[in-house]
Coordinates of C-alpha atoms and ligand atoms in Angstrom, one line a residue:
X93 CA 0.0 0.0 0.0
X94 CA 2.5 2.2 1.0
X95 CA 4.2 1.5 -2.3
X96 CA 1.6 2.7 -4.3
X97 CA 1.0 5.9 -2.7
X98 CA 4.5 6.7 -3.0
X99 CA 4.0 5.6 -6.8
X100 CA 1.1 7.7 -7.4
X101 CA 2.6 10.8 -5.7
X102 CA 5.6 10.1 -7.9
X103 CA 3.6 10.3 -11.2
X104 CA 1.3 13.7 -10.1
X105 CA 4.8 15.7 -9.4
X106 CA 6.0 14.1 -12.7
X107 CA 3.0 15.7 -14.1
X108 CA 3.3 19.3 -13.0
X109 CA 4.8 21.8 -14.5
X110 CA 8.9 22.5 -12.9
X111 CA 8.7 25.3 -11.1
X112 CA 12.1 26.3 -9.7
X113 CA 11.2 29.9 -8.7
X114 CA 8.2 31.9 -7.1
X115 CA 5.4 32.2 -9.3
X116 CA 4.6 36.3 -9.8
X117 CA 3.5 36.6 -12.9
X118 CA 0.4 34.8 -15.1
X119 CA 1.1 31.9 -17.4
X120 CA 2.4 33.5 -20.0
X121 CA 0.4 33.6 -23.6
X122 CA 1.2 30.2 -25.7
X123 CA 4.6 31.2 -28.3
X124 CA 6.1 33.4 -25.5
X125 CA 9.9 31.7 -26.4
X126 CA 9.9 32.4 -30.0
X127 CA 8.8 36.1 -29.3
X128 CA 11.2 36.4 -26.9
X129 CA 14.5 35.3 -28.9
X130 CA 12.7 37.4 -32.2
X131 CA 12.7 40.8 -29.8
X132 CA 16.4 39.5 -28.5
X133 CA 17.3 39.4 -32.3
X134 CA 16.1 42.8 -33.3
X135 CA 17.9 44.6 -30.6
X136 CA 20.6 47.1 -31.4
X137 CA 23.9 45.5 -29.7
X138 CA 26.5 47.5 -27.8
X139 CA 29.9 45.4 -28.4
X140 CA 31.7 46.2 -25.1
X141 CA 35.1 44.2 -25.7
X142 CA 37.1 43.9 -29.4
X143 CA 40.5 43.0 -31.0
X144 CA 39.3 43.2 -34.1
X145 CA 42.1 43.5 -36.3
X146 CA 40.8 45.8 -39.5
X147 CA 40.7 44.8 -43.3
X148 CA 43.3 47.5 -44.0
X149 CA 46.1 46.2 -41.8
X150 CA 44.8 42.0 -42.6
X151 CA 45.6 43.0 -46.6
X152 CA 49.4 43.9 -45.3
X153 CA 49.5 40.5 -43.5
X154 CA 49.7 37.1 -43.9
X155 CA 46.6 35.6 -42.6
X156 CA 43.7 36.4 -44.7
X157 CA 42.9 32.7 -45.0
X158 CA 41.4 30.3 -42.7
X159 CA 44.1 31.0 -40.0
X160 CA 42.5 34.3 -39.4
X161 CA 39.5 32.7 -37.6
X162 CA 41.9 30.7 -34.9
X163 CA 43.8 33.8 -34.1
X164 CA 43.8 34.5 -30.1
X165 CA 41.1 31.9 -29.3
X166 CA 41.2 29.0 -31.8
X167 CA 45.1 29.0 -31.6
X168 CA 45.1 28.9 -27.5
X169 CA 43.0 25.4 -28.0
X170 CA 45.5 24.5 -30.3
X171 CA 48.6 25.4 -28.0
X172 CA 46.4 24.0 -24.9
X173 CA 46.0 20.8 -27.2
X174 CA 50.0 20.3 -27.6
X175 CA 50.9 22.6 -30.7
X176 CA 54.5 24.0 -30.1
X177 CA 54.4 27.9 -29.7
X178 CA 57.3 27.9 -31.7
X179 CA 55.1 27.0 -34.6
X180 CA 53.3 30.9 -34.0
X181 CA 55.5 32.5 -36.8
X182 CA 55.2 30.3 -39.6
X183 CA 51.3 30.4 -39.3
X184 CA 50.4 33.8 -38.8
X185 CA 54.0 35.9 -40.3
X186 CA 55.0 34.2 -42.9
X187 CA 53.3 33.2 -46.3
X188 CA 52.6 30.3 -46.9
X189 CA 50.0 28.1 -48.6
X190 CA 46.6 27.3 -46.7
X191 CA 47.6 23.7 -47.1
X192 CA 51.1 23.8 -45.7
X193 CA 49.0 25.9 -42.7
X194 CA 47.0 22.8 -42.7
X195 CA 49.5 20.3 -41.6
X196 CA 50.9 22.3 -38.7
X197 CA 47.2 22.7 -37.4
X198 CA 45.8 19.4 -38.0
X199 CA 47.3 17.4 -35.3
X200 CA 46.3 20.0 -32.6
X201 CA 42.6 20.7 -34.5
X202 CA 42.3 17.1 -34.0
X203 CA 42.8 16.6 -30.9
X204 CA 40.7 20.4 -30.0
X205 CA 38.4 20.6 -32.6
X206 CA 35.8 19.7 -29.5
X207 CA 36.4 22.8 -27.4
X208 CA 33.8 26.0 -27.6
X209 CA 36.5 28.4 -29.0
X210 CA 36.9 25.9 -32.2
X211 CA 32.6 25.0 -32.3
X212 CA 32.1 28.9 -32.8
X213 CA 34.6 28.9 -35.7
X214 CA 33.2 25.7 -36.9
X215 CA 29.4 27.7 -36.6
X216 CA 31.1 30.6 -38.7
X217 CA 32.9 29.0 -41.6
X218 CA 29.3 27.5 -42.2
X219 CA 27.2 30.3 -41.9
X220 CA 29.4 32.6 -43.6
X221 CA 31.4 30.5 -46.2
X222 CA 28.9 27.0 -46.4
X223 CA 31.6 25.2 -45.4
X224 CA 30.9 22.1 -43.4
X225 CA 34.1 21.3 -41.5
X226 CA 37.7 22.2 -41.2
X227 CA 40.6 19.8 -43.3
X228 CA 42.6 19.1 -45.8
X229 CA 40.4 19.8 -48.6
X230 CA 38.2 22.2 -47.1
X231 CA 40.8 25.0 -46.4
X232 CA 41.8 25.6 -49.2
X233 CA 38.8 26.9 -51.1
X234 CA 37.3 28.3 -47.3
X235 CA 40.6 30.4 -47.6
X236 CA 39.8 31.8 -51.0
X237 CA 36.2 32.7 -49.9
X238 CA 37.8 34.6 -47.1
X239 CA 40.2 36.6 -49.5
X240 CA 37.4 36.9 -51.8
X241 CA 34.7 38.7 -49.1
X242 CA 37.7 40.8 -47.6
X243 CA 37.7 43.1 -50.8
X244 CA 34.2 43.9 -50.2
X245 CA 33.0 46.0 -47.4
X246 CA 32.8 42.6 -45.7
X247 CA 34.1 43.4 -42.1
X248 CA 31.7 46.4 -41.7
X249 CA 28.7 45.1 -42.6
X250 CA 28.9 41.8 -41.3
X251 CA 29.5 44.3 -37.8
X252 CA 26.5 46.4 -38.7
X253 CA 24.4 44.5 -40.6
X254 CA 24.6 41.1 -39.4
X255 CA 25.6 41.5 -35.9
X256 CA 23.5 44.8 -35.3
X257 CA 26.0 46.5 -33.7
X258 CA 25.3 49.6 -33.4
X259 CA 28.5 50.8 -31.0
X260 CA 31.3 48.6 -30.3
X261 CA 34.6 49.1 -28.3
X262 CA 38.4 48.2 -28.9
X263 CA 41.0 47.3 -26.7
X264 CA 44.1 49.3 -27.3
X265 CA 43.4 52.1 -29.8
X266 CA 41.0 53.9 -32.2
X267 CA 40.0 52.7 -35.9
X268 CA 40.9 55.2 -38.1
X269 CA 38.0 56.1 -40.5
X270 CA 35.2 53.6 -37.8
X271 CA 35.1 56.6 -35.1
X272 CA 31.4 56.7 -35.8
X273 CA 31.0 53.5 -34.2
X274 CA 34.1 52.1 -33.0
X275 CA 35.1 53.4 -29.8
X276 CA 38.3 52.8 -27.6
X277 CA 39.6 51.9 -24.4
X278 CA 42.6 52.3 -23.3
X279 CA 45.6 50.8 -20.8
X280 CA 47.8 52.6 -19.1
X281 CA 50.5 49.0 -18.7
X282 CA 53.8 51.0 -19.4
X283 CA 53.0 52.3 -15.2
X284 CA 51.2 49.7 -13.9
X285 CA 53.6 47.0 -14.5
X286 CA 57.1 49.2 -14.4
X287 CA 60.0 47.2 -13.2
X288 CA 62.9 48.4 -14.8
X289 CA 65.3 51.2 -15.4
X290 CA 64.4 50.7 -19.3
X291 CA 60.6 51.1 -18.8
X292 CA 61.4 54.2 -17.1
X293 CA 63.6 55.9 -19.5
X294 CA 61.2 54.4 -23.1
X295 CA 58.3 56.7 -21.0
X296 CA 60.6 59.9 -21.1
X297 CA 62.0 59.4 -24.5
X298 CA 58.2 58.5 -25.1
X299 CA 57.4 61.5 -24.4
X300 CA 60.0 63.9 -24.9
X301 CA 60.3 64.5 -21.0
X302 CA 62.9 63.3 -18.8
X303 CA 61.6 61.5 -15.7
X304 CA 63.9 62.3 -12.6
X305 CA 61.4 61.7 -10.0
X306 CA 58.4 60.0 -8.6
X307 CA 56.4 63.1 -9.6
X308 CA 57.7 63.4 -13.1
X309 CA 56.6 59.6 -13.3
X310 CA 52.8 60.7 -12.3
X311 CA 53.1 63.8 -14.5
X312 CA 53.9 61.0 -17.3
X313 CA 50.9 59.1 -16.3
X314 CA 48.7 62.1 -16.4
X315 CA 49.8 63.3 -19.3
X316 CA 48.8 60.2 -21.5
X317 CA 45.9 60.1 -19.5
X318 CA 44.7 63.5 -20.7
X319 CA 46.0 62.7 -24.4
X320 CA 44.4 59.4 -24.6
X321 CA 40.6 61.2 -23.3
X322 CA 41.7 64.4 -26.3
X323 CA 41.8 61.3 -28.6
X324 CA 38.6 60.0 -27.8
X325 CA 39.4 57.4 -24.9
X326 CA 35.7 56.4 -23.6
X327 CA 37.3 53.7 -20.7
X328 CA 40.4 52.8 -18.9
X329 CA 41.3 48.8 -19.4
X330 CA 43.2 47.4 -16.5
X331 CA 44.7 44.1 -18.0
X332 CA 47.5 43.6 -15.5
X333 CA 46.1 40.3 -14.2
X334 CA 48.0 38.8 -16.7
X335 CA 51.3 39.7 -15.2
X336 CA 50.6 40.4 -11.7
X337 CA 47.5 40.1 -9.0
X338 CA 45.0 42.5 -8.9
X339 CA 45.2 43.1 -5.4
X340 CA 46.7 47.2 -5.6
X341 CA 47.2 48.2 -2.2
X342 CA 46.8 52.1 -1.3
X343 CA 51.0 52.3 -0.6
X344 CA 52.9 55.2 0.8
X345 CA 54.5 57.6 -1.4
X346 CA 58.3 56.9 0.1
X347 CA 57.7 53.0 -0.5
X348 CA 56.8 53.7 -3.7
X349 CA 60.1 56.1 -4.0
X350 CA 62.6 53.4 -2.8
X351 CA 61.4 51.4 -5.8
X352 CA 61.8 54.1 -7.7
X353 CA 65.2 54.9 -6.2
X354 CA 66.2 51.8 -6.8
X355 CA 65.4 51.3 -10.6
X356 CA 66.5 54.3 -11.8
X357 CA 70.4 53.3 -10.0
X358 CA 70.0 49.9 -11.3
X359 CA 71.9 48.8 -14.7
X360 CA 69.8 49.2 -17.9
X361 CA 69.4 45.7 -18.6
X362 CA 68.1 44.8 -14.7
X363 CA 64.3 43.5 -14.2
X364 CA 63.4 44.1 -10.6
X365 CA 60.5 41.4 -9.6
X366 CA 57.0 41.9 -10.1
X367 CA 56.6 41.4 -6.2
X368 CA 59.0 43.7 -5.6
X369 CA 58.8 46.2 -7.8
X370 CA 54.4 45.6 -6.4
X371 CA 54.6 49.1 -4.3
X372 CA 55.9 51.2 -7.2
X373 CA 52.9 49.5 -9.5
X374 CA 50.4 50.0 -6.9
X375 CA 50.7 53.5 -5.9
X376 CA 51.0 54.3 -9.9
X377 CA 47.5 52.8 -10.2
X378 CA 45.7 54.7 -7.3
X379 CA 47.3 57.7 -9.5
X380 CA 45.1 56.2 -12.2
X381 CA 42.2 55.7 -10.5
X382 CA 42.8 59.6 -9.4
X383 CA 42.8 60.4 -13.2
X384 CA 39.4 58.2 -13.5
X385 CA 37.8 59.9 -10.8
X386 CA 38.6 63.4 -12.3
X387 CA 37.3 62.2 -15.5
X388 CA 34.8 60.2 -14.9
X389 CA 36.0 57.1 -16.6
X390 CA 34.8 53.7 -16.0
X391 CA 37.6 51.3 -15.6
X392 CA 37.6 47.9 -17.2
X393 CA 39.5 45.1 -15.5
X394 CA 40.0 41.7 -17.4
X395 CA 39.1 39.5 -14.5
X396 CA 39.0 35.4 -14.2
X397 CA 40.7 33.4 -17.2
X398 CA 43.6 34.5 -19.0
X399 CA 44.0 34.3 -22.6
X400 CA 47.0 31.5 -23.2
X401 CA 48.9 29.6 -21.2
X402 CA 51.0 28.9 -18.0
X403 CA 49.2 32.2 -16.6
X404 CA 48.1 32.3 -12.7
X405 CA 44.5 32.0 -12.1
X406 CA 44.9 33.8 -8.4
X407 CA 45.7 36.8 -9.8
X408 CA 42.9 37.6 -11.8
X409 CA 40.5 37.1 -8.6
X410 CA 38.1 39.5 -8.2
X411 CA 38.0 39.7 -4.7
X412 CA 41.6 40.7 -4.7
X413 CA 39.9 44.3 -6.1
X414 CA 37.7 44.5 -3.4
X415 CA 39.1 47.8 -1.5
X416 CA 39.2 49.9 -4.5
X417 CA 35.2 49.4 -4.5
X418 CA 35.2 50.8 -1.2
X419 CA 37.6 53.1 -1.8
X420 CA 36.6 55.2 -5.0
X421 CA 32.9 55.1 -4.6
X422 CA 32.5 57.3 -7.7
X423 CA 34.3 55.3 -9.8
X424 CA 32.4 52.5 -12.2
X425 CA 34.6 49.4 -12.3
X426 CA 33.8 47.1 -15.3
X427 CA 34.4 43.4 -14.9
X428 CA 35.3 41.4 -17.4
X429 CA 34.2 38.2 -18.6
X430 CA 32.2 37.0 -15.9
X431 CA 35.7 36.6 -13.8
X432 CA 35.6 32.8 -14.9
X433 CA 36.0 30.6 -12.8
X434 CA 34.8 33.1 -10.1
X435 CA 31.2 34.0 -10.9
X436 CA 30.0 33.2 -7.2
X437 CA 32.7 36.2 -6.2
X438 CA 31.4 38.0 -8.6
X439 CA 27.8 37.4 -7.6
X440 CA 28.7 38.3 -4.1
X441 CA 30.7 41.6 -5.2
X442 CA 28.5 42.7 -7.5
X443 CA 25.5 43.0 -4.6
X444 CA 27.7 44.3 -2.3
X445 CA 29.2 47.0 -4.2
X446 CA 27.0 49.5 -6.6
X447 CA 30.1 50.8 -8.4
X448 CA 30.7 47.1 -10.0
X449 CA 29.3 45.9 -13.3
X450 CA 29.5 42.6 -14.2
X451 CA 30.5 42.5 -17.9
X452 CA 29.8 39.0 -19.7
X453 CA 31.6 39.8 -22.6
X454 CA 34.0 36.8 -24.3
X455 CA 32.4 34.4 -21.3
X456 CA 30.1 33.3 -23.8
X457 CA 33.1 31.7 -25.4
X458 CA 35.1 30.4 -22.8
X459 CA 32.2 28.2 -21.5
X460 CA 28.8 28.5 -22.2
X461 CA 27.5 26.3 -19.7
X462 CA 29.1 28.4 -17.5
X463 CA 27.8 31.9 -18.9
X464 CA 24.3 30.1 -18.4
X465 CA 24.8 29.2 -14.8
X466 CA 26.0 32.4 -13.2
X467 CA 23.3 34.7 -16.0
X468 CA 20.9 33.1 -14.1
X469 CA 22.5 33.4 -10.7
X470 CA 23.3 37.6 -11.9
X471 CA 19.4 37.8 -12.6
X472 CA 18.7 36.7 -9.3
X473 CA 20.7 38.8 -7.4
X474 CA 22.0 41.6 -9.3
X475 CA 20.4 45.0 -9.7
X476 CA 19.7 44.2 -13.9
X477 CA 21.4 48.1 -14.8
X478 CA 24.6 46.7 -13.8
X479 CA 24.8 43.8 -16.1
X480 CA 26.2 44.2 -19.8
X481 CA 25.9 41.1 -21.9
X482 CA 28.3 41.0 -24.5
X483 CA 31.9 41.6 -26.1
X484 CA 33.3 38.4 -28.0
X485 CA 36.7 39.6 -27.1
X486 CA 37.6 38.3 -30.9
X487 CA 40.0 39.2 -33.6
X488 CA 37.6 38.3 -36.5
X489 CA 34.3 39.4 -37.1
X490 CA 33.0 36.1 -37.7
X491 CA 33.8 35.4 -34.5
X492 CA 32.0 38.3 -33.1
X493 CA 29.2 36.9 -34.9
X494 CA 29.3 33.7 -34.2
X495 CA 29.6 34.4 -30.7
X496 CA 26.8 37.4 -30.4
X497 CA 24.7 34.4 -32.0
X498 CA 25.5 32.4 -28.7
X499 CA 25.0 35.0 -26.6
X500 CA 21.5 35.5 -27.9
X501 CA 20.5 32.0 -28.0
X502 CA 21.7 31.6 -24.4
X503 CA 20.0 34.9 -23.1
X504 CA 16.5 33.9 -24.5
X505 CA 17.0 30.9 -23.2
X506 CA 17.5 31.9 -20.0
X507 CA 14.6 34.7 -20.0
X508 CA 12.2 32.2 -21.5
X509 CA 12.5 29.8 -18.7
X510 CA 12.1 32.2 -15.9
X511 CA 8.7 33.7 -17.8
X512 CA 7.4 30.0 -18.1
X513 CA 7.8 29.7 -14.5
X514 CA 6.1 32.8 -14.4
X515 CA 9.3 34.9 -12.0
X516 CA 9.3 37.6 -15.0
X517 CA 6.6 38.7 -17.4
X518 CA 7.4 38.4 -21.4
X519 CA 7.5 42.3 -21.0
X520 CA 10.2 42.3 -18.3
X521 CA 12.2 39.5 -20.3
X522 CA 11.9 42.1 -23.1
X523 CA 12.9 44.8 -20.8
X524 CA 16.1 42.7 -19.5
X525 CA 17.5 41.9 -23.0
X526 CA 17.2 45.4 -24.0
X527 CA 19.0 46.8 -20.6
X528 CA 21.9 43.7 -20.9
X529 CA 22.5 44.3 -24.5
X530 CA 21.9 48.5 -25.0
X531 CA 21.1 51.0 -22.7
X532 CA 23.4 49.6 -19.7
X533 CA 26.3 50.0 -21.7
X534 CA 25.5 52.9 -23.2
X535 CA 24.6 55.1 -20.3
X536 CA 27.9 53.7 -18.3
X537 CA 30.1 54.5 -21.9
X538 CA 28.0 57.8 -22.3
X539 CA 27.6 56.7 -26.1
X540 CA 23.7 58.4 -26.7
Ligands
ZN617 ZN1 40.2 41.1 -24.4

């Protein structure tokens, strides 16, 4: 008897519908998903995080073929999967035939060809080029499609036209002749990392100024600072993590000077260490973050995951920024890429702290399992104005797309099963993917 209650109990649950979360809303009207991912596919998309590297300077280079869609993130799996970095040269600076590319790659492909980075340029060479798979007979004419669409207006239209991009923002510098939608952020590495005599004096000659003193070496930093913000500069990028922790203690001006001291009586050729050379770095940055205040720049930090190999994870943890949240109050701080594998810090930070954003840009690529997780985790517990969906962090557009087309299917996803277990209305699902993928990022970019 006992049995069969348990059974019958076991087959009504089976029968209702899952619901996870409290139910607020209605039932939503039958077809609610496939409005939902239409509405996410019309929206105008502000691309927060680029390396795209432009048609002009890829027609000087040696990779407009099939190599061009591993570079940065396809190439990493390859490395990851055995491939020798001595190999880097010959496939990307040197000419040579897409089949001789080929057999460097294959081994590595084969053994990587399962990761996300390579599915999305799997997903691209088909959508864009009808090409099923990468190999031996396959490159060659999917390299000739690629030089072919390269002397057509190809890399701005697959931007604005397929992508929808309607702003997007590059690491590094500006895009001559793309101002009108490609913005820039900016780092400010030469100070933040300084360690030797050598990066001391390139900043002088640099700038035509000699640097005898721990305040001509501010002065320095303030005066790229204001060149970089005539130029156009619409963010400050912080991408020491790959080098150093992110932990930038407030340090007193005479420990920064023996550093200084030090360096500037050391040889030419002598490299002080990072730890060492840590109080120097540190009180350089709370300059920065001075400069950001003035100006009222948001600052971008790559947090979680570094690009490549034989990096240290630590130092890219989020919570290692958490005193500059309380310190600079009126300063936005940007975090990048969901701080993989930290989205629980990030979570926690993000709640605690009103200055942080949590930016999901390139996340989507590193693990979309993950990106799915914690986007649900964020919409729980984050304020939704602080949460920017996407960058693909990528150095070919058909990676961006590729990757934006992720993004989207994840997001809807996501929104469509919280407004089938009625937590959101279709309208707020709406009003989330408009907030994640616009106006968040452009009211903290100031681009409207
Ligand atoms: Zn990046």
């Amino acid at each position: 008897m006992k049995y069969r209650i348990s059974f019958i109990l076991l087959i009504l649950t089976a029968s209702l519908p899952v619901r996870a979360q409290l139910q607020i809303k209605p039932p939503p009207a039958q077809g609610f998903e496939r409005r939902i991912r239409k509405y996410i596919d019309t929206l105008s998309i502000i691309d927060t995080h680029e390396h795209l590297v432009g048609p002009e300077m890829l027609a000087d280079g040696f990779f407009l073929d099939f190599s061009l869609l591993l570079l940065q993130n396809g190439y990493d799996d390859l490395i990851s999967a055995g491939m020798p970095d001595t190999l880097y040269d010959k496939l990307f600076n040197e000419e040579l035939q897409p089949s001789a590319k080929w057999e460097i790659v294959e081994p590595w492909w084969q053994n990587s060809f399962n990761t996300s980075f390579n599915r999305i340029i799997l997903y691209g060479i088909r959508h864009f080029y009808g090409i099923d798979d990468l190999n031996a007979s396959t490159v060659g004419p999917l390299s000739e499609k690629i030089r072919k669409a390269y002397e057509t207006n190809w890399f701005d239209r697959i931007l604005l036209d397929s992508c929808r991009i309607k702003y997007l923002i590059k690491d590094g510098n500006h895009m001559p002749g793309r101002d009108v939608y490609v913005k820039y952020e900016k780092r400010f590495d030469d100070w933040l990392l300084l360690r030797s005599k050598f990066g001391i004096d390139s900043l002088a000659i640099q700038q035509l100024d000699p640097i005898y003193s721990i305040d001509d070496l501010e002065k320095s930093l303030t005066l790229a600072f204001e060149k970089e913000l005539k130029k156009g500069m619409i963010a400050v990028k912080v991408f020491t993590s790959y080098y150093r922790t992110l932990n930038f203690e407030k340090v007193d001006k005479e420990s920064a000077k023996k550093v200084f001291r030090s360096l500037v009586n050391g040889d030419m050729d002598f490299r002080m260490e990072m730890k060492d050379a840590k109080p120097l770095q540190d009180y350089l940055f709370h300059h920065l973050m001075s400069l950001a205040l003035k100006y009222d720049m948001p600052v971008a930090i790559h947090t979680g995951l570094q690009a490549g190999k034989g990096k240290i994870i630590d130092d890219s943890n989020p919570e290692h920024l958490t005193n500059l949240f309380a310190l600079y109050p009126g300063i936005d701080f940007v975090l990048y890429h969901g701080s993989f594998p930290y989205g629980g810090e990030l979570s926690a930070l993000a709640k605690n702290y009103r200055n942080v954003y949590i930016d999901m840009n390139w996340a989507w690529a590193v693990s979309p399992t993950y990106t799915r997780h914690h986007l649900n985790l964020w919409l729980e517990m984050v304020p939704v104005n602080r949460l920017i969906a996407f960058g693909g962090d990528a150095m070919a557009v058909e990676n961006v797309y590729s990757e934006l087309i992720l993004a989207r299917n994840i997001i809807s996803d996501v929104l469509s099963e919280k407004v089938r277990e009625g937590y959101y209305s279709e309208d707020e699902a709406k009003k989330i993917g408009k907030m994640i993928f616009h106006d968040n990022a452009a009211r903290l970019y100031k681009l409207e």
